Amino acid sequence: MSESDSISLEATRRRLTDKQADTVDRLTKAALRVLARDGFSGMTIRLVAAEAGVGTATAYTYFSSKEHLVAEIFWRRLLASRSPASEDPDSTVRVLAELRNIALLVADEQELSGAVTSALLGGDPDVEHLRTRIGIEIRGRIARALGPDADEEVIEWLEMIYAGALVRAGMGYESYSKIADRIERAAVRILQSPAAD
């Protein structure tokens, strides 16, 4: 792993030594277990710290809130996911693959997927920072999939479709798989519309 890779994986509050990175990793893994067992409403930093075998005060040095911790989990999942999701020469195929890949990052984990939506809508400054980083990453992936002459307005439309669809999924209106299908259909309409040319 290069230095830039390790920086991008660090918790948002500080640069981490190997020991600190291990603690953060233990906390994120423990958070997934607590979420699966107690749900987002029952999750606390204290419970996660106990599950990880670290002190509560130690956990708070890395994560300001449970929302921050869940946002960090999503950020790490996003960075670990494959991009580009497709090498197809057709930019529409590349965009659809990228959007589906991102939309399904937490689809198989019901408690986590709902928690991610709640967490990313929070006002915690650490969550806001991660939300910005996540947004920049997703925007970059869409722009790369579209190609070097990508229209900024089309990128923005695709971002709005993605964000709105995931909020709907997080609210339980539809499964993430169905939402991924809806994202694809909406993206095709945008990419094939005369305004996108």
PDB file of N, CA, C and O in Angstrom, residues 1 5 13 25 32 47 62-63 74 79 96 106 135 137-138 144 166 172-173 187:
ATOM      1  N   MET A   1       0.849  -1.176   0.000  1.00  0.00           N
ATOM      2  CA  MET A   1       0.000   0.000   0.000  1.00  0.00           C
ATOM      3  C   MET A   1       0.891   1.235   0.000  1.00  0.00           C
ATOM      4  O   MET A   1       1.793   1.360   0.807  1.00  0.00           O
ATOM      5  N   ASP A   5      -2.392   5.769  -0.428  1.00  0.00           N
ATOM      6  CA  ASP A   5      -3.457   4.828  -0.103  1.00  0.00           C
ATOM      7  C   ASP A   5      -3.703   4.790   1.399  1.00  0.00           C
ATOM      8  O   ASP A   5      -4.838   4.782   1.845  1.00  0.00           O
ATOM      9  N   ARG A  13     -10.043  11.988  11.617  1.00  0.00           N
ATOM     10  CA  ARG A  13      -9.639  12.907  12.666  1.00  0.00           C
ATOM     11  C   ARG A  13      -8.120  13.055  12.791  1.00  0.00           C
ATOM     12  O   ARG A  13      -7.659  13.967  13.436  1.00  0.00           O
ATOM     13  N   ASP A  25      -9.452  -0.191  12.779  1.00  0.00           N
ATOM     14  CA  ASP A  25      -9.947  -1.366  12.071  1.00  0.00           C
ATOM     15  C   ASP A  25     -10.785  -2.241  13.005  1.00  0.00           C
ATOM     16  O   ASP A  25     -11.857  -2.716  12.625  1.00  0.00           O
ATOM     17  N   LEU A  32     -19.789  -3.231  12.896  1.00  0.00           N
ATOM     18  CA  LEU A  32     -20.608  -4.080  12.025  1.00  0.00           C
ATOM     19  C   LEU A  32     -21.311  -5.175  12.828  1.00  0.00           C
ATOM     20  O   LEU A  32     -22.478  -5.479  12.581  1.00  0.00           O
ATOM     21  N   LEU A  47     -20.877   0.615  23.268  1.00  0.00           N
ATOM     22  CA  LEU A  47     -21.063  -0.795  22.900  1.00  0.00           C
ATOM     23  C   LEU A  47     -20.018  -1.254  21.886  1.00  0.00           C
ATOM     24  O   LEU A  47     -19.492  -2.360  21.985  1.00  0.00           O
ATOM     25  N   TYR A  62     -11.110   8.546  18.092  1.00  0.00           N
ATOM     26  CA  TYR A  62     -11.145   8.291  16.654  1.00  0.00           C
ATOM     27  C   TYR A  62     -12.482   8.659  16.017  1.00  0.00           C
ATOM     28  O   TYR A  62     -12.525   9.065  14.857  1.00  0.00           O
ATOM     29  N   PHE A  63     -13.562   8.475  16.747  1.00  0.00           N
ATOM     30  CA  PHE A  63     -14.889   8.692  16.189  1.00  0.00           C
ATOM     31  C   PHE A  63     -15.718   9.557  17.125  1.00  0.00           C
ATOM     32  O   PHE A  63     -15.927   9.201  18.278  1.00  0.00           O
ATOM     33  N   PHE A  74     -18.564   3.197   5.483  1.00  0.00           N
ATOM     34  CA  PHE A  74     -18.964   3.340   4.084  1.00  0.00           C
ATOM     35  C   PHE A  74     -17.810   3.894   3.245  1.00  0.00           C
ATOM     36  O   PHE A  74     -17.557   3.417   2.135  1.00  0.00           O
ATOM     37  N   LEU A  79     -13.767   3.058  -1.036  1.00  0.00           N
ATOM     38  CA  LEU A  79     -12.382   3.045  -1.508  1.00  0.00           C
ATOM     39  C   LEU A  79     -11.903   1.653  -1.869  1.00  0.00           C
ATOM     40  O   LEU A  79     -11.083   1.495  -2.772  1.00  0.00           O
ATOM     41  N   LEU A  96     -23.032   3.002 -16.063  1.00  0.00           N
ATOM     42  CA  LEU A  96     -23.994   2.109 -15.416  1.00  0.00           C
ATOM     43  C   LEU A  96     -23.291   1.126 -14.483  1.00  0.00           C
ATOM     44  O   LEU A  96     -23.767   0.869 -13.375  1.00  0.00           O
ATOM     45  N   VAL A 106     -23.426  -1.766   0.111  1.00  0.00           N
ATOM     46  CA  VAL A 106     -23.923  -2.245   1.401  1.00  0.00           C
ATOM     47  C   VAL A 106     -25.272  -2.959   1.258  1.00  0.00           C
ATOM     48  O   VAL A 106     -25.991  -3.149   2.236  1.00  0.00           O
ATOM     49  N   GLY A 135     -18.555  12.215  -1.674  1.00  0.00           N
ATOM     50  CA  GLY A 135     -19.109  12.891  -2.848  1.00  0.00           C
ATOM     51  C   GLY A 135     -18.071  13.147  -3.921  1.00  0.00           C
ATOM     52  O   GLY A 135     -18.329  12.934  -5.119  1.00  0.00           O
ATOM     53  N   GLU A 137     -15.316  11.465  -4.384  1.00  0.00           N
ATOM     54  CA  GLU A 137     -14.934  10.167  -4.951  1.00  0.00           C
ATOM     55  C   GLU A 137     -15.970   9.683  -5.960  1.00  0.00           C
ATOM     56  O   GLU A 137     -15.626   9.229  -7.058  1.00  0.00           O
ATOM     57  N   ILE A 138     -17.240   9.768  -5.597  1.00  0.00           N
ATOM     58  CA  ILE A 138     -18.293   9.308  -6.501  1.00  0.00           C
ATOM     59  C   ILE A 138     -18.334  10.173  -7.755  1.00  0.00           C
ATOM     60  O   ILE A 138     -18.428   9.661  -8.872  1.00  0.00           O
ATOM     61  N   ARG A 144     -14.876   9.930 -14.677  1.00  0.00           N
ATOM     62  CA  ARG A 144     -13.939   9.038 -15.382  1.00  0.00           C
ATOM     63  C   ARG A 144     -14.691   8.065 -16.282  1.00  0.00           C
ATOM     64  O   ARG A 144     -14.259   7.774 -17.386  1.00  0.00           O
ATOM     65  N   LEU A 166     -30.472   6.305  -3.261  1.00  0.00           N
ATOM     66  CA  LEU A 166     -29.970   5.646  -2.057  1.00  0.00           C
ATOM     67  C   LEU A 166     -30.701   6.115  -0.808  1.00  0.00           C
ATOM     68  O   LEU A 166     -30.868   5.340   0.138  1.00  0.00           O
ATOM     69  N   GLY A 172     -36.149   2.474   3.220  1.00  0.00           N
ATOM     70  CA  GLY A 172     -36.871   1.216   3.161  1.00  0.00           C
ATOM     71  C   GLY A 172     -37.946   1.148   2.100  1.00  0.00           C
ATOM     72  O   GLY A 172     -38.742   0.208   2.092  1.00  0.00           O
ATOM     73  N   TYR A 173     -37.995   2.100   1.180  1.00  0.00           N
ATOM     74  CA  TYR A 173     -39.011   2.070   0.123  1.00  0.00           C
ATOM     75  C   TYR A 173     -38.802   0.911  -0.841  1.00  0.00           C
ATOM     76  O   TYR A 173     -39.760   0.361  -1.356  1.00  0.00           O
ATOM     77  N   ALA A 187     -30.360   6.618 -15.394  1.00  0.00           N
ATOM     78  CA  ALA A 187     -29.095   7.032 -16.006  1.00  0.00           C
ATOM     79  C   ALA A 187     -29.121   6.855 -17.518  1.00  0.00           C
ATOM     80  O   ALA A 187     -28.636   7.710 -18.261  1.00  0.00           O
TER      81      ALA A 187
END
